[in-house]
XYZ file of C-alpha atoms in Angstrom:
460
model
C -72.060 237.871 -46.218
C -74.085 235.234 -48.058
C -72.007 233.115 -50.419
C -73.585 232.700 -53.893
C -73.068 231.330 -57.402
C -71.198 234.416 -58.602
C -68.632 233.787 -55.883
C -68.079 230.265 -57.212
C -67.664 231.600 -60.738
C -65.144 234.215 -59.503
C -63.184 231.356 -57.941
C -62.900 229.834 -61.421
C -65.695 227.253 -61.322
C -68.058 226.779 -64.248
C -71.777 226.684 -63.582
C -72.820 223.127 -62.654
C -75.592 221.175 -60.923
C -73.563 220.892 -57.715
C -73.551 224.718 -57.217
C -76.812 224.632 -55.225
C -75.567 221.930 -52.840
C -72.175 223.635 -52.357
C -73.655 227.102 -51.731
C -76.078 225.681 -49.142
C -73.270 223.828 -47.341
C -70.958 226.856 -47.271
C -73.667 229.188 -45.904
C -75.139 226.718 -43.387
C -71.698 226.018 -41.908
C -70.448 229.606 -42.197
C -67.157 228.424 -43.755
C -64.200 230.792 -43.875
C -62.040 231.336 -46.965
C -59.634 228.470 -46.191
C -62.458 226.058 -45.384
C -64.262 227.006 -48.595
C -61.129 226.266 -50.635
C -60.681 222.877 -48.953
C -64.378 221.987 -49.334
C -64.450 222.900 -53.024
C -61.495 220.634 -53.858
C -63.969 217.750 -54.367
C -65.659 219.711 -57.155
C -62.465 220.495 -59.054
C -63.333 220.655 -62.746
C -61.117 219.498 -65.608
C -59.601 222.061 -67.939
C -61.770 222.801 -70.944
C -60.684 221.103 -74.154
C -60.594 223.628 -77.025
C -61.337 222.955 -80.672
C -58.354 222.352 -82.943
C -57.213 225.740 -84.191
C -57.018 224.341 -87.727
C -58.925 221.352 -89.139
C -57.055 218.065 -88.988
C -56.139 216.716 -92.415
C -58.658 214.564 -94.262
C -58.418 212.707 -97.567
C -60.761 213.676 -100.401
C -61.804 210.690 -102.526
C -64.542 212.515 -104.402
C -64.841 214.971 -107.266
C -67.689 216.511 -109.228
C -68.160 214.667 -112.523
C -71.042 216.905 -113.589
C -72.193 220.465 -112.903
C -75.072 219.106 -110.788
C -72.545 217.602 -108.358
C -70.550 220.788 -107.708
C -72.742 222.020 -104.863
C -72.803 218.615 -103.169
C -69.012 218.155 -103.268
C -68.414 221.713 -102.038
C -70.793 221.218 -99.096
C -69.218 217.886 -98.174
C -65.708 219.380 -98.100
C -66.862 222.451 -96.149
C -68.672 220.403 -93.510
C -65.574 218.208 -93.095
C -63.419 221.296 -92.528
C -65.619 222.317 -89.599
C -65.997 218.744 -88.328
C -62.234 218.129 -88.293
C -61.761 220.865 -85.671
C -63.423 218.568 -83.119
C -60.783 218.056 -80.370
C -60.738 214.241 -80.386
C -60.221 213.821 -84.126
C -56.873 212.884 -85.670
C -57.631 212.127 -89.334
C -60.473 211.537 -91.757
C -61.563 210.702 -95.291
C -64.556 211.208 -97.566
C -65.746 208.629 -100.085
C -67.041 209.035 -103.662
C -70.652 208.605 -102.499
C -70.434 211.384 -99.891
C -73.303 213.813 -99.326
C -74.143 216.247 -96.488
C -76.569 215.211 -93.743
C -77.316 218.459 -91.944
C -75.769 221.768 -90.839
C -72.127 222.553 -91.515
C -69.890 220.610 -89.157
C -72.061 217.486 -89.083
C -70.414 214.326 -90.415
C -71.503 213.634 -94.007
C -72.705 210.301 -95.336
C -69.569 208.766 -96.846
C -67.405 210.249 -94.103
C -64.815 208.417 -91.989
C -63.194 210.084 -88.976
C -60.730 208.711 -86.437
C -61.051 209.795 -82.791
C -58.670 209.049 -79.945
C -60.239 207.387 -76.892
C -63.667 208.795 -77.725
C -67.006 207.532 -79.055
C -69.198 210.072 -80.853
C -72.840 208.914 -81.023
C -73.615 211.642 -83.565
C -71.110 210.114 -85.975
C -73.035 206.833 -86.261
C -76.430 208.586 -85.909
C -79.753 206.911 -85.056
C -79.423 204.219 -87.733
C -76.700 202.381 -85.823
C -75.146 199.458 -87.675
C -76.940 200.024 -90.963
C -75.704 196.975 -92.821
C -76.043 194.509 -95.692
C -76.274 190.715 -95.714
C -75.988 188.384 -98.727
C -77.161 184.769 -98.924
C -76.364 182.584 -101.932
C -79.490 180.562 -102.917
C -77.684 178.501 -105.546
C -79.651 177.940 -108.757
C -83.035 178.918 -107.286
C -85.417 180.887 -109.523
C -84.996 184.633 -108.701
C -88.748 185.247 -108.970
C -89.486 182.435 -106.534
C -86.943 183.852 -104.085
C -88.421 187.365 -104.392
C -91.968 186.037 -103.977
C -91.009 184.028 -100.897
C -89.138 186.992 -99.417
C -92.088 189.308 -100.123
C -94.363 187.011 -98.113
C -91.962 187.037 -95.157
C -90.233 190.403 -94.827
C -91.766 193.475 -93.165
C -91.257 197.133 -94.105
C -92.702 200.357 -92.706
C -93.172 201.906 -89.285
C -93.192 199.971 -86.055
C -92.687 196.296 -85.379
C -94.527 193.099 -86.181
C -97.861 192.130 -84.653
C -97.486 189.718 -81.749
C -98.714 186.792 -83.821
C -96.135 187.294 -86.581
C -93.053 188.215 -84.553
C -89.722 186.550 -85.220
C -88.024 185.460 -81.976
C -85.151 187.412 -80.453
C -82.655 185.060 -78.825
C -82.885 184.694 -75.049
C -79.110 185.048 -74.793
C -79.268 188.469 -76.425
C -82.175 189.622 -74.232
C -80.186 188.600 -71.150
C -77.155 190.534 -72.443
C -79.327 193.636 -72.967
C -80.434 193.433 -69.318
C -76.810 193.384 -68.146
C -75.908 196.631 -69.936
C -76.581 200.038 -68.347
C -77.740 201.571 -71.647
C -79.929 198.673 -72.797
C -81.370 197.461 -69.472
C -84.764 198.967 -70.246
C -87.826 196.709 -70.531
C -89.559 199.046 -72.972
C -86.467 199.033 -75.220
C -86.231 195.222 -74.975
C -89.928 194.884 -75.849
C -89.356 197.062 -78.924
C -86.296 194.989 -79.859
C -88.450 191.858 -79.756
C -91.236 193.319 -81.897
C -88.828 194.830 -84.448
C -86.977 191.562 -85.090
C -87.553 190.605 -88.738
C -88.393 194.173 -89.859
C -86.597 196.447 -92.308
C -88.030 199.936 -91.799
C -88.325 202.448 -94.616
C -86.239 205.010 -96.533
C -83.413 203.481 -98.562
C -83.609 200.051 -96.917
C -84.357 197.182 -99.272
C -84.543 193.479 -100.025
C -82.763 192.827 -103.338
C -82.654 189.665 -105.455
C -80.198 189.163 -108.307
C -77.765 186.736 -109.879
C -74.006 186.467 -109.533
C -72.137 187.605 -112.629
C -69.484 184.981 -111.903
C -71.581 181.917 -111.041
C -75.150 182.650 -112.132
C -76.342 181.766 -108.619
C -79.318 183.638 -107.168
C -78.437 186.002 -104.335
C -80.648 187.628 -101.709
C -79.335 190.902 -100.234
C -80.975 192.847 -97.393
C -80.119 196.380 -96.281
C -81.269 197.848 -92.962
C -79.968 198.912 -89.565
C -80.855 198.429 -85.920
C -84.348 199.907 -86.204
C -85.982 201.370 -83.056
C -83.651 199.664 -80.527
C -80.668 201.347 -82.172
C -82.458 204.693 -82.291
C -83.205 204.396 -78.559
C -79.544 203.671 -77.786
C -78.496 206.648 -79.929
C -80.809 208.980 -77.983
C -79.369 207.784 -74.671
C -75.812 208.048 -75.992
C -76.300 211.611 -77.211
C -77.619 212.708 -73.817
C -74.588 211.257 -72.036
C -72.200 212.670 -74.662
C -73.668 216.144 -74.270
C -73.298 216.032 -70.504
C -69.587 215.416 -71.059
C -69.460 218.113 -73.750
C -70.888 220.740 -71.407
C -68.321 219.820 -68.766
C -65.183 219.420 -70.861
C -65.632 220.990 -74.311
C -68.583 223.373 -74.631
C -67.096 224.813 -77.849
C -67.669 221.470 -79.565
C -70.841 221.354 -81.659
C -73.683 219.527 -79.922
C -73.941 216.916 -82.708
C -70.186 216.201 -82.355
C -70.227 215.525 -78.609
C -68.385 212.456 -77.360
C -68.245 209.948 -74.521
C -64.655 209.469 -73.269
C -63.912 205.764 -73.682
C -61.925 205.460 -70.457
C -64.993 206.393 -68.360
C -67.546 203.917 -67.033
C -70.094 205.367 -69.444
C -67.681 204.964 -72.359
C -67.045 201.282 -71.660
C -70.752 200.611 -71.203
C -71.695 202.452 -74.413
C -69.083 200.497 -76.375
C -70.546 197.237 -75.059
C -74.049 198.442 -75.949
C -72.933 199.145 -79.514
C -71.656 195.575 -79.829
C -74.987 194.197 -78.577
C -76.950 196.359 -81.013
C -74.619 195.089 -83.740
C -75.460 191.515 -82.699
C -79.193 192.335 -82.724
C -78.939 193.784 -86.242
C -77.085 190.788 -87.605
C -79.662 188.509 -85.959
C -82.401 190.576 -87.609
C -80.921 190.099 -91.101
C -80.342 186.411 -90.404
C -83.959 185.884 -89.292
C -85.294 187.170 -92.619
C -82.798 185.231 -94.754
C -83.325 181.972 -92.861
C -87.112 182.318 -93.044
C -86.912 182.608 -96.838
C -84.595 179.601 -97.071
C -86.927 177.570 -94.847
C -90.002 178.503 -96.854
C -88.280 177.411 -100.058
C -86.716 174.362 -98.370
C -83.278 175.387 -99.628
C -79.868 175.167 -97.941
C -77.735 178.284 -98.261
C -74.583 178.047 -100.394
C -72.796 180.972 -98.745
C -73.444 184.049 -96.622
C -71.612 187.212 -95.607
C -72.466 190.434 -93.878
C -70.975 193.806 -93.077
C -72.114 197.027 -91.473
C -71.366 200.428 -93.029
C -72.611 202.760 -90.300
C -70.750 202.000 -87.103
C -67.754 202.615 -84.832
C -64.692 200.378 -85.102
C -61.948 200.145 -82.469
C -58.229 199.709 -83.105
C -56.274 200.183 -79.892
C -57.106 203.634 -78.560
C -58.401 204.821 -81.953
C -62.104 204.743 -82.796
C -62.944 204.764 -86.500
C -66.386 206.274 -87.026
C -67.868 205.361 -90.411
C -70.991 207.267 -91.388
C -71.974 205.310 -94.474
C -68.613 203.728 -95.358
C -67.790 200.043 -95.828
C -65.014 198.571 -93.639
C -62.407 196.680 -95.655
C -59.749 195.868 -93.072
C -60.381 192.534 -91.317
C -59.320 194.067 -87.992
C -62.601 196.020 -87.928
C -64.820 192.923 -88.200
C -64.526 190.237 -85.495
C -66.822 187.819 -87.339
C -65.697 188.319 -90.931
C -66.716 185.428 -93.211
C -66.218 186.815 -96.721
C -65.893 189.887 -98.917
C -67.823 193.150 -98.473
C -70.984 194.444 -100.140
C -71.604 197.811 -101.807
C -75.159 198.299 -103.137
C -75.648 201.139 -105.649
C -79.307 201.429 -106.659
C -82.145 199.056 -107.571
C -81.203 199.003 -111.269
C -77.473 198.494 -110.713
C -75.459 195.517 -109.435
C -74.563 195.040 -105.801
C -70.755 195.054 -105.812
C -68.890 192.300 -103.982
C -65.504 193.786 -103.058
C -62.324 193.307 -101.085
C -59.508 195.652 -100.192
C -56.738 196.584 -97.800
C -55.960 199.702 -95.832
C -54.002 202.239 -97.849
C -53.036 205.900 -97.567
C -56.291 207.052 -99.199
C -59.023 204.846 -97.747
C -58.121 204.487 -94.021
C -59.396 200.903 -94.399
C -62.817 201.809 -95.860
C -64.698 201.964 -99.163
C -67.956 203.675 -100.226
C -71.229 202.161 -99.020
C -73.392 202.949 -102.051
C -74.169 205.651 -104.558
C -75.187 208.550 -102.278
C -77.335 211.515 -103.313
C -76.703 214.854 -104.988
C -80.104 216.261 -104.049
C -82.560 215.873 -101.192
C -85.635 213.707 -101.624
C -87.813 216.823 -101.880
C -85.581 218.426 -104.535
C -85.585 215.215 -106.548
C -89.374 214.947 -106.453
C -89.711 218.572 -107.603
C -87.403 217.892 -110.549
C -89.828 215.189 -111.728
C -93.042 217.112 -111.104
C -93.727 217.377 -114.871
C -94.279 213.584 -115.018
C -96.733 211.321 -113.280
C -95.431 208.942 -110.617
C -96.444 206.018 -112.818
C -94.496 207.422 -115.802
C -91.349 207.877 -113.710
C -91.686 204.380 -112.276
C -92.150 202.764 -115.708
C -89.113 204.586 -117.173
C -86.729 203.833 -114.323
C -87.628 200.219 -113.537
C -87.983 198.798 -117.035
C -87.110 195.088 -117.108
C -87.004 194.805 -113.310
C -89.414 193.379 -110.752
C -89.673 196.332 -108.365
C -92.169 196.180 -105.504
C -93.153 198.579 -102.754
C -94.367 196.990 -99.542
C -97.003 199.707 -98.980
C -98.102 199.484 -102.637
C -97.286 203.212 -102.884
C -94.442 204.135 -105.263
C -91.649 206.209 -103.690
C -89.919 208.017 -106.553
C -87.270 209.336 -104.131
C -85.851 205.790 -104.063
C -85.756 205.213 -107.819
C -82.372 205.155 -109.618
C -82.229 208.837 -110.675
C -82.586 209.877 -107.024
C -79.006 208.699 -106.529
C -75.611 209.687 -107.832
C -74.401 208.111 -111.039
C -73.359 204.566 -110.150
C -70.958 204.686 -113.104
C -69.177 207.717 -111.647
C -68.966 206.209 -108.158
C -67.429 203.034 -109.574
C -64.982 205.055 -111.680
C -63.835 207.000 -108.603
C -63.468 203.788 -106.567
C -61.017 202.651 -109.235
C -59.329 206.044 -109.694
C -58.585 206.441 -105.973
C -57.697 202.753 -105.488
C -60.233 202.257 -102.714
C -61.075 198.573 -103.246
C -61.288 195.767 -105.811
C -64.542 194.424 -107.306
C -64.651 190.598 -107.144
C -68.173 189.938 -108.399
C -71.445 191.686 -109.120
C -74.998 190.695 -108.199
C -76.934 191.604 -111.329
C -80.407 192.952 -110.484
C -83.586 190.937 -110.935
C -85.840 192.891 -108.575
C -86.241 194.325 -105.122
C -88.700 195.297 -102.419
C -88.669 198.631 -100.581
C -91.057 200.229 -98.111
C -92.544 202.693 -100.601
C -94.169 206.001 -99.706
C -94.984 205.328 -96.046
C -96.318 208.854 -95.589
C -99.100 208.673 -98.170
C -101.559 206.529 -96.225
C -99.985 206.750 -92.786
C -102.388 205.870 -89.936
C -102.047 209.295 -88.285
C -103.039 211.011 -91.543
C -106.187 208.902 -91.726
C -107.022 209.876 -88.169
C -106.639 213.563 -89.023
C -109.035 213.210 -91.962
C -111.534 211.386 -89.736
C -111.447 214.185 -87.161
C -112.121 216.840 -89.816
C -115.148 214.922 -90.987
């Protein structure tokens, strides 16, 4: 009789790529039952890891302060209940700025989860190491700092033109080439062209003055751009190969790479290199502004709020949450930063791990509604009217010269409520505030996108 895949399944094996090779070998060599058993030992599969029967406990540091927030808070809690059934997870928390990011079971923005010996690429998402950097410009004129920054920074799709690229360090390029996930010349080329860029969406360059000292501060907010997105894509593919083999019940977006594997170690190293690239990216922009103004920096600090942090065999995944505990940051040089919206101060905070925060604080103000919903709610006004009302007294600029009302203050949760809940739940302590002067954001990158112009040209 010809041995086939159904026979392997009856023997207790799960469908796998090696089936074809094994079936051919068994039939070509006419193996008997004992020989088949001995031969198949090399393909022994691990026991499947089931979901937790009940969600692991998570701490809720959020509540609806207004009727409009009820739906958001309910969705955040419900998605956490599904998420916390993921087999690797041991505990979690949600922050006052939390909002859902996708289907039920996907980690929300403002979510922190702790996994044992596992890295979940879906928990940091494509915007790996989204982070904020502050440089103290002393008594420099805020307008002059914003003008200088505007002439230097770069928002929108893609990287810089070859003639205006900011250099990526040779040491970092060499490190990329030594890592299995990052040793990709196309990825390295993208990393070089994206150095000194900030992307779009909620990323910004903010200028304000310290409430404590009156000094002018420059704050940038962006992540690892296309290099990070490329690493995320590779990580998700590897994680899902493991998921299919060891825990097919786990949701695809919650797949993980076991840390103790070769792939796990390599992915962890790749995350650290992408972190280094992102910090270098922020630094390039800040230093270029200082150099243009011929100013020496007074102080500087930086922290990510979208990353994975290791403590022994526990991996803290923060999807939009600010790490407070020094153990999470190997290069800590100062307090942490929590931006709210363009019309509100950037909070400078510190804090310690406690029973409610797991060592984290909020990362911003979050959203109650999607960008599309927010735009619909303002459809009775012109874009110019909305802009004038919400940016009064501020120097707000959009790099594309196209206003994006989905990034104006009312698009976000009440900063007042977020701050009140930070205090109520004892999440961290505010040390200083950077009072807003102005900021630059990408603007509506879709309005005059190159591919839209091409479409119009074709129709003509």
